[in-house]
Amino acid sequence: MSSGTGNDVLGRGLRVLGKAIRAEPRLFVVSSLGSSLFGLLIVANSYVVGFLIGHVVAPAFAAHRVSAAGLALAVAALLGISGLRVASIFARRLGAGFMQFRLQARYRRAVTRRYLSLPPEWHQRHATGSLLSNAGSDVEAAFAPIAPLPFAVGTIVMLLGAMITLFATDWVLAMVGVALFPALFALNFFYSRRMSPRQIHAQRMRAKVATVAHESFDGALVVKTMGREADESRRFAVFVTELRDALVAVGRLRGVFDPLMESLPSVGTLAVLVLGTWRLQTGAVTVSEVISVAFLFTVLAFPVRAIGWVIGELPRSVAGWDRVQAVLSAEGDLRYGEGELPGDGPAELRFDRVGYRYAGGPPVLSEVSFTVPAGRTVALVGATGSGKSTIAALALRLVDPDSGNVSLDRVKLPDLSAAALAGASALVPQIPFVFDDTVRGNVSLDRPGIGDDDVWAALRLAQAERFTGGLPERLDTAVGERGTSLSGGQRQRLTLARALAGRPRLLVLDDATSAVDPRVEAAILGALRAAGTSLLVVAYRRASIALADEVVYLHQGRVVATGTHQELMATQEGYRELVTAYEKADK
Amino acid sequence: MSDVGTFSTLRRGLALSPELRTGLAGTIALAVLQMAGRVSVPVAVQQCIDHGINGPSGPDTRIVLGYVSITLMVLAVSTFCGFLMTRRLFTVSETALGGLRSRTFRHIHDLSMLHQQSERRGSMVSRVTGDVDQISVFLQTGGVQLMLASGQLIVSSVVMFAYSWQLTLVVLLAFGPAVAVIRLFQRRLASVYRTVRERNGVLLGAVAESVVGATVIRSFGVAGRTGRRIDTAVDDLRTAQQRAMRTSVTSFSSGEIGAGLALSGVVVVGTLLGVAGDLTVGRLTAFLFLVTLFIQPVQIATEQLNEAQNAVAGWRRILDVLDVDPDVADPDDEGVELPAGPLSVRFRDVSFRYPGGPIVLSGVDLELGARRKYAVVGETGSGKTTFAKLLTRLMDPAEGTVLLSGVPLTAVRFSSLRSRVVMVPQDGFLFDATIAENIRFAEPALTDGQLREAFTELGLGDWLAGLPAGLDTPVGERGEALSVGERQLVALVRAYVADPDLLVLDEATSAVDPATEVRLQHALELVTRGRTTVAIAHRLSTAQAADEVIVVDAGRVVQRGPHSVLLTEEDSIYAKLYASWLEQTR
Ligand SMILES: Nc1ncnc2c1ncn2[C@@H]1O[C@H](COP(=O)(O)OP(=O)(O)OP(=O)(O)O)[C@@H](O)[C@H]1O
Ligand SMILES: Nc1ncnc2c1ncn2[C@@H]1O[C@H](COP(=O)(O)OP(=O)(O)OP(=O)(O)O)[C@@H](O)[C@H]1O
Ligand SMILES: [Mg+2]
Ligand SMILES: [Mg+2]
């Protein structure tokens, strides 16, 4: 991540603003017009005040007589300006706010769409906490300057208006503006240049704090069972302190900038007084003109800071934008083909000399070849860490192999369309994932053609009918985030039902019945076989293995042998040891 | 939600961080000095007009220069004060809020497991991040500005009063209605900003699910559905933000109308007064300048009060957490240490129900001897994990008592309990760190050599040696760079090095291959001699190896005894379970 020099941060920040404006041109125009009107009204107001004093008040004082018409004019002018100002405030603030919120919403959608389309392998490389802050605080930071942007635009219009009136009034007094306004811009420029690295650092620390918090709350149970609350808090406090230091560093710089930014216009007012007096002496200006100009600089003080707000936010905006862009421009999407799978019977799965390694690691699978013939059951047996789950992921094309091919009904997986693939095959992962939703939502996932009857049928097949039937609101019961209100086995059955509900033509069960009683497991497998689904089952239990037509024995990422259970028992020492371990333990 | 609620939240929020008061007097003094600079300018204008420009001898540059240079000096001092003030403010507020983050974080960990689970993770995270950020924004910009604004308001009122009490009255009257409107709107604002913060939490939760469940979403091809849900959350947040904005602008513009009324009132009344001879042009002009100095802070205050609602919403969400008492609390100093040596367990008529749910454990009355090995078996959902959570005091029973070596669990100090009783939960969680760091989570002092030894003792030395980076292998987020079985191995070693006197294993080896599991079991048997072990398992091999088996069915303990004895109880649940196990595994 580059910290960038002030120059390019300013430039890049302005480009982010440009993108934002192009995305929401209407709102930008409305709010900028509102804001410009607001700015011009400020200029107008000070001239009106100067005019009223010079032409209504002073003559009245001198004449000791009030002109009702004059006063009525004054009131009408001042109230009229005030009314217009209210209108301009609505246009500016609502326009700016809506623009900001719409942009945030748009980019949040875009970022999360990327999350949904980037492959699991990408997800593994990024911490959940930092992905959360990409969609949350980074998007917010990227568009933070939008809120004061129209105000700043209006201020620039106002400054231009002020310059014109200044020159129209007196060129000497105008020189104050000529000196002052560029000074304001220069100050802003140096500020953003120095601020940029600090903001980037602060933003990074923010993400870090979110990441640590997310992980720690994720592992809250482990923290609790080991009584490590105090240590976790200490670990967190380290990052909190770093974030604090980063933010204090931001504050120190702001401490220099804000008061200077505020004092400069006052210096202008004072300069006007001195120069104005001199010009009065020479008769070049009138008293009321000097007053108007002095008044003008006083009221400028506040709006001019809007420019500072925008520029001050730019470094943070760029930092947030970069982090958002990193997601939006992330590569490595799995490209899907157009292929469809004709027919709707069981499908054949074939692995052909498949090799795979996780990023940066040693090969996990090499030369893996086997076939699950249509309608048959194949058991995948291998020790812990031998690569079974990796095979399951490859079978569903959650990842693509480094070498070799995986095909379904003889169509290579990359040639299939996403819909064809998801429709034909289903995976019950080793660790059940339950959505924060109702039982029905978890099973049907709103897939077309899955009604309540199908949900119940799937639950029945997954042996989950009894417990879901006993839930207070049956299918409408919410199961909590990641299914916290269910037992481990209940979660497993729910995910099993989810896979069954889509009537897949190929079903991959990755140790999906470990928390299910043996007899129940056999019943489930039997029913599936009867339904004619092609099955790839990761299992250890003898009965489950015995149900299989064929067993693929995997050892350290290689297929050592393929055959029936009896054949492997007879020929493979390692296989025998693995599956008969419990019997041996008895002796 | 009332006005009072807002202010009491603000008060309580501020009270949460007493550090905020550090050097407050100095900060305020600096702020006042900074403001003095602002007020000095209109005074200079008046003096210059009355004495330098409209002076007896006509425009006089010398007099004007004199006033101007004094004012310049005042400005320089006040600018410097502004610098010092901002610095102090940032240091104090960020330190205080950092403390608040840490304390909230700790409190969330101290909450009972059920409380933790009742809250979405994304939402908990936002309490220590975004919600605190809202407060910080308010304290640093809004807070100072409010402070400066009120100071400026008071000072300019006083100065205005000195110039003309009549005109001051006019100004105050003009702002009367605006103040009433603003007060009225605070209430609305409080609720709309609260909605904004809440929806922010919901959004983070939805995004988190799409990230954590990415594989499932992909394999079922339901990205569209998840996307739509996120969209709903995004749009809900946006609508809430827009509503908050509308309310806030409406409230803000009432101040603007007040300003218009004040200015025109001053011109009219000022002219009348001037005509009567009570006012000079210079004084009226200065007064008009002062009115703008009065209007500005009113506008800023309105604006910042709106921002304050955002901060109040943040504070409220933090208070919502801090106000939850950890109901499974550490007795701390009032607690006792567990007696030394192996622990025995006694469940005395224990029943349990999850909040709002049916009874899941009832009438559990059990005694487990010290140094013995127990296996808990039963169907899915029968209550085994619930039993383990009560045993390790992750939850307290609804009725009855759990005692360890005769001491009621509720009386045991956590420092003693958590070091002597360790559970390996059903879904073993690993931190995104190396294997070594994950194991040191339990015992930070262990050397690499001791870690390796622990693996070897559990028969996992070969597995560790086979890893490319050995102990330094990163396990990935939640352990995802390891296979599920490997994760369980690491979680087990982690519990083992904690060296507890009561070890509770909840399906701790459910994903480990049979050969490794059997080896582990033998190893554990050797090394766990002398400690009490309670293992929950679906694989009855664990039950066979235990001294005694406890059979749970539908929330009740229906059988207990050694494996061999239970087998002989014909037609019993255990006999059936075991028959099925044999049938399936042989
Ligand atoms: N946090 C919770 N809130 C509400 N109900 C819960 C909660 N946790 C578990 N339950 C319910 O309590 C019952 C017992 O659950 P428990 O987790 O103790 O079962 P178990 O015997 O461990 O099952 P398994 O073998 O599947 O792990 C189940 O019906 C479950 O749905
Ligand atoms: N994301 C990953 N990054 C790096 N290495 C990984 C990753 N996932 C798995 N591995 C490694 O790849 C190997 C195979 O893992 P896999 O999950 O396929 O094993 P498995 O056969 O399913 O094991 P188990 O029976 O424990 O579930 C293991 O050595 C594991 O450490
Ligand atoms: Mg696996
Ligand atoms: Mg359980």
mmCIF file of C-alpha atoms in Angstrom, chain A residues 175-363:
data_model
loop_
_atom_site.group_PDB
_atom_site.id
_atom_site.type_symbol
_atom_site.label_atom_id
_atom_site.label_comp_id
_atom_site.label_asym_id
_atom_site.label_seq_id
_atom_site.Cartn_x
_atom_site.Cartn_y
_atom_site.Cartn_z
ATOM 1 C CA MET A 175 -5.847 42.876 -3.219
ATOM 2 C CA VAL A 176 -6.608 41.615 0.277
ATOM 3 C CA GLY A 177 -8.702 38.921 -1.325
ATOM 4 C CA VAL A 178 -6.044 38.288 -3.945
ATOM 5 C CA ALA A 179 -3.547 37.645 -1.187
ATOM 6 C CA LEU A 180 -5.854 35.810 1.159
ATOM 7 C CA PHE A 181 -7.706 33.317 -0.999
ATOM 8 C CA PRO A 182 -4.636 31.676 -2.516
ATOM 9 C CA ALA A 183 -3.146 31.548 0.968
ATOM 10 C CA LEU A 184 -6.186 29.577 2.081
ATOM 11 C CA PHE A 185 -5.725 27.133 -0.768
ATOM 12 C CA ALA A 186 -2.029 26.791 -0.112
ATOM 13 C CA LEU A 187 -2.676 26.062 3.529
ATOM 14 C CA ASN A 188 -5.178 23.398 2.574
ATOM 15 C CA PHE A 189 -2.751 21.917 0.143
ATOM 16 C CA PHE A 190 0.057 21.562 2.652
ATOM 17 C CA TYR A 191 -2.363 20.226 5.171
ATOM 18 C CA SER A 192 -3.619 17.427 2.992
ATOM 19 C CA ARG A 193 -0.088 16.568 2.002
ATOM 20 C CA ARG A 194 0.993 16.118 5.589
ATOM 21 C CA MET A 195 -2.253 14.515 6.655
ATOM 22 C CA SER A 196 -2.415 11.836 4.035
ATOM 23 C CA PRO A 197 -0.011 9.265 5.505
ATOM 24 C CA ARG A 198 -1.492 9.768 8.951
ATOM 25 C CA GLN A 199 -5.003 9.156 7.733
ATOM 26 C CA ILE A 200 -3.973 6.094 5.796
ATOM 27 C CA HIS A 201 -2.306 4.701 8.856
ATOM 28 C CA ALA A 202 -5.322 5.453 11.019
ATOM 29 C CA GLN A 203 -7.636 3.780 8.548
ATOM 30 C CA ARG A 204 -5.442 0.721 8.480
ATOM 31 C CA MET A 205 -5.437 0.565 12.253
ATOM 32 C CA ARG A 206 -9.210 0.865 12.264
ATOM 33 C CA ALA A 207 -9.446 -2.186 10.063
ATOM 34 C CA LYS A 208 -6.969 -3.986 12.265
ATOM 35 C CA VAL A 209 -8.976 -3.293 15.397
ATOM 36 C CA ALA A 210 -12.109 -4.535 13.659
ATOM 37 C CA THR A 211 -10.298 -7.669 12.526
ATOM 38 C CA VAL A 212 -8.983 -8.488 15.962
ATOM 39 C CA ALA A 213 -12.361 -7.831 17.554
ATOM 40 C CA HIS A 214 -14.140 -9.965 15.011
ATOM 41 C CA GLU A 215 -11.788 -12.866 15.436
ATOM 42 C CA SER A 216 -11.839 -12.629 19.182
ATOM 43 C CA PHE A 217 -15.634 -12.601 19.349
ATOM 44 C CA ASP A 218 -15.673 -15.449 16.864
ATOM 45 C CA GLY A 219 -13.537 -17.477 19.237
ATOM 46 C CA ALA A 220 -15.331 -16.230 22.346
ATOM 47 C CA LEU A 221 -16.091 -19.752 23.490
ATOM 48 C CA VAL A 222 -12.452 -20.807 23.397
ATOM 49 C CA VAL A 223 -11.465 -17.611 25.171
ATOM 50 C CA LYS A 224 -14.010 -18.371 27.842
ATOM 51 C CA THR A 225 -13.257 -22.029 28.309
ATOM 52 C CA MET A 226 -9.581 -21.261 28.685
ATOM 53 C CA GLY A 227 -10.212 -18.245 30.874
ATOM 54 C CA ARG A 228 -8.135 -15.997 28.614
ATOM 55 C CA GLU A 229 -10.406 -12.949 28.738
ATOM 56 C CA ALA A 230 -7.730 -10.805 30.338
ATOM 57 C CA ASP A 231 -5.090 -11.804 27.791
ATOM 58 C CA GLU A 232 -7.443 -11.241 24.893
ATOM 59 C CA SER A 233 -8.240 -7.810 26.268
ATOM 60 C CA ARG A 234 -4.544 -7.067 26.509
ATOM 61 C CA ARG A 235 -4.003 -8.217 22.950
ATOM 62 C CA PHE A 236 -6.869 -6.023 21.803
ATOM 63 C CA ALA A 237 -5.610 -3.093 23.867
ATOM 64 C CA VAL A 238 -2.325 -3.109 21.971
ATOM 65 C CA PHE A 239 -4.147 -2.389 18.725
ATOM 66 C CA VAL A 240 -6.484 0.051 20.396
ATOM 67 C CA THR A 241 -3.486 1.971 21.673
ATOM 68 C CA GLU A 242 -1.969 2.000 18.218
ATOM 69 C CA LEU A 243 -5.221 3.265 16.784
ATOM 70 C CA ARG A 244 -5.347 5.895 19.492
ATOM 71 C CA ASP A 245 -1.827 7.046 18.679
ATOM 72 C CA ALA A 246 -2.702 7.195 15.004
ATOM 73 C CA LEU A 247 -5.762 9.289 15.717
ATOM 74 C CA VAL A 248 -3.905 11.569 18.085
ATOM 75 C CA ALA A 249 -1.329 12.150 15.352
ATOM 76 C CA VAL A 250 -4.210 13.151 13.083
ATOM 77 C CA GLY A 251 -5.474 15.466 15.796
ATOM 78 C CA ARG A 252 -2.134 17.207 16.285
ATOM 79 C CA LEU A 253 -2.043 18.191 12.679
ATOM 80 C CA ARG A 254 -5.612 19.340 12.757
ATOM 81 C CA GLY A 255 -4.698 21.410 15.768
ATOM 82 C CA VAL A 256 -2.340 23.381 13.555
ATOM 83 C CA PHE A 257 -4.660 23.598 10.611
ATOM 84 C CA ASP A 258 -8.049 24.426 12.064
ATOM 85 C CA PRO A 259 -7.131 27.560 14.046
ATOM 86 C CA LEU A 260 -5.017 28.930 11.182
ATOM 87 C CA MET A 261 -7.788 28.331 8.737
ATOM 88 C CA GLU A 262 -10.090 30.219 11.018
ATOM 89 C CA SER A 263 -7.785 33.163 11.722
ATOM 90 C CA LEU A 264 -6.819 33.931 8.155
ATOM 91 C CA PRO A 265 -10.124 35.589 7.180
ATOM 92 C CA SER A 266 -9.935 37.702 10.354
ATOM 93 C CA VAL A 267 -6.516 38.887 9.269
ATOM 94 C CA GLY A 268 -8.249 39.841 6.023
ATOM 95 C CA THR A 269 -10.816 41.901 7.903
ATOM 96 C CA LEU A 270 -8.056 43.754 9.733
ATOM 97 C CA ALA A 271 -6.160 44.388 6.522
ATOM 98 C CA VAL A 272 -9.344 45.800 5.012
ATOM 99 C CA LEU A 273 -9.663 48.198 7.927
ATOM 100 C CA VAL A 274 -6.138 49.536 7.447
ATOM 101 C CA LEU A 275 -6.276 49.725 3.675
ATOM 102 C CA GLY A 276 -9.850 50.985 3.786
ATOM 103 C CA THR A 277 -8.922 53.880 6.009
ATOM 104 C CA TRP A 278 -6.132 54.839 3.652
ATOM 105 C CA ARG A 279 -8.452 54.573 0.659
ATOM 106 C CA LEU A 280 -11.035 56.642 2.513
ATOM 107 C CA GLN A 281 -8.420 59.306 3.001
ATOM 108 C CA THR A 282 -7.766 59.360 -0.706
ATOM 109 C CA GLY A 283 -11.499 59.350 -1.299
ATOM 110 C CA ALA A 284 -11.452 56.189 -3.403
ATOM 111 C CA VAL A 285 -14.144 54.421 -1.366
ATOM 112 C CA THR A 286 -17.043 55.262 0.881
ATOM 113 C CA VAL A 287 -17.494 54.274 4.519
ATOM 114 C CA SER A 288 -20.277 51.866 3.691
ATOM 115 C CA GLU A 289 -18.088 50.111 1.132
ATOM 116 C CA VAL A 290 -15.348 49.596 3.711
ATOM 117 C CA ILE A 291 -17.909 48.233 6.144
ATOM 118 C CA SER A 292 -19.355 45.902 3.537
ATOM 119 C CA VAL A 293 -15.954 44.518 2.655
ATOM 120 C CA ALA A 294 -14.946 44.111 6.294
ATOM 121 C CA PHE A 295 -18.243 42.381 7.000
ATOM 122 C CA LEU A 296 -17.686 40.171 4.001
ATOM 123 C CA PHE A 297 -14.401 38.842 5.327
ATOM 124 C CA THR A 298 -15.981 38.157 8.702
ATOM 125 C CA VAL A 299 -18.740 36.020 7.270
ATOM 126 C CA LEU A 300 -16.318 34.282 4.924
ATOM 127 C CA ALA A 301 -14.457 32.737 7.839
ATOM 128 C CA PHE A 302 -16.932 29.969 8.370
ATOM 129 C CA PRO A 303 -17.793 28.763 4.860
ATOM 130 C CA VAL A 304 -14.167 28.853 3.776
ATOM 131 C CA ARG A 305 -13.551 26.061 6.210
ATOM 132 C CA ALA A 306 -15.778 23.817 4.111
ATOM 133 C CA ILE A 307 -12.931 23.646 1.616
ATOM 134 C CA GLY A 308 -10.732 22.519 4.458
ATOM 135 C CA TRP A 309 -13.238 19.853 5.394
ATOM 136 C CA VAL A 310 -13.229 18.414 1.907
ATOM 137 C CA ILE A 311 -9.489 18.528 1.505
ATOM 138 C CA GLY A 312 -8.974 17.306 5.042
ATOM 139 C CA GLU A 313 -11.085 14.245 4.294
ATOM 140 C CA LEU A 314 -9.380 13.480 1.002
ATOM 141 C CA PRO A 315 -6.496 11.409 2.395
ATOM 142 C CA ARG A 316 -8.871 9.239 4.369
ATOM 143 C CA SER A 317 -11.090 9.068 1.352
ATOM 144 C CA VAL A 318 -8.249 7.901 -0.851
ATOM 145 C CA ALA A 319 -7.209 5.337 1.749
ATOM 146 C CA GLY A 320 -10.747 3.990 1.930
ATOM 147 C CA TRP A 321 -11.182 4.132 -1.822
ATOM 148 C CA ASP A 322 -7.985 2.141 -2.403
ATOM 149 C CA ARG A 323 -9.125 -0.545 -0.049
ATOM 150 C CA VAL A 324 -12.512 -0.667 -1.735
ATOM 151 C CA GLN A 325 -10.889 -0.759 -5.162
ATOM 152 C CA ALA A 326 -8.697 -3.640 -4.070
ATOM 153 C CA VAL A 327 -11.881 -5.661 -3.665
ATOM 154 C CA LEU A 328 -13.603 -4.368 -6.770
ATOM 155 C CA SER A 329 -10.600 -5.036 -8.952
ATOM 156 C CA ALA A 330 -9.643 -8.356 -7.353
ATOM 157 C CA GLU A 331 -9.048 -10.987 -9.965
ATOM 158 C CA GLY A 332 -9.292 -14.706 -9.967
ATOM 159 C CA ASP A 333 -12.986 -15.136 -10.595
ATOM 160 C CA LEU A 334 -13.901 -18.566 -11.716
ATOM 161 C CA ARG A 335 -15.127 -18.201 -15.263
ATOM 162 C CA TYR A 336 -18.137 -20.282 -16.074
ATOM 163 C CA GLY A 337 -18.951 -21.718 -19.449
ATOM 164 C CA GLU A 338 -22.267 -21.930 -21.205
ATOM 165 C CA GLY A 339 -22.635 -25.683 -21.013
ATOM 166 C CA GLU A 340 -25.785 -27.357 -19.770
ATOM 167 C CA LEU A 341 -26.246 -30.895 -18.564
ATOM 168 C CA PRO A 342 -28.979 -32.636 -20.519
ATOM 169 C CA GLY A 343 -31.275 -35.106 -18.802
ATOM 170 C CA ASP A 344 -32.089 -35.301 -15.125
ATOM 171 C CA GLY A 345 -30.915 -38.714 -14.014
ATOM 172 C CA PRO A 346 -27.841 -39.338 -11.864
ATOM 173 C CA ALA A 347 -24.646 -37.863 -13.207
ATOM 174 C CA GLU A 348 -21.206 -39.335 -13.574
ATOM 175 C CA LEU A 349 -18.297 -37.635 -11.845
ATOM 176 C CA ARG A 350 -14.809 -38.172 -13.162
ATOM 177 C CA PHE A 351 -11.452 -37.042 -11.822
ATOM 178 C CA ASP A 352 -8.711 -37.306 -14.403
ATOM 179 C CA ARG A 353 -5.110 -36.969 -13.178
ATOM 180 C CA VAL A 354 -6.008 -34.069 -10.928
ATOM 181 C CA GLY A 355 -3.305 -32.171 -9.074
ATOM 182 C CA TYR A 356 -3.825 -29.374 -6.587
ATOM 183 C CA ARG A 357 -1.842 -27.259 -4.167
ATOM 184 C CA TYR A 358 -3.030 -24.497 -1.870
ATOM 185 C CA ALA A 359 -1.337 -21.167 -2.517
ATOM 186 C CA GLY A 360 2.260 -21.326 -1.360
ATOM 187 C CA GLY A 361 1.978 -24.859 -0.004
ATOM 188 C CA PRO A 362 3.188 -28.249 -1.136
ATOM 189 C CA PRO A 363 1.045 -30.326 -3.500
#
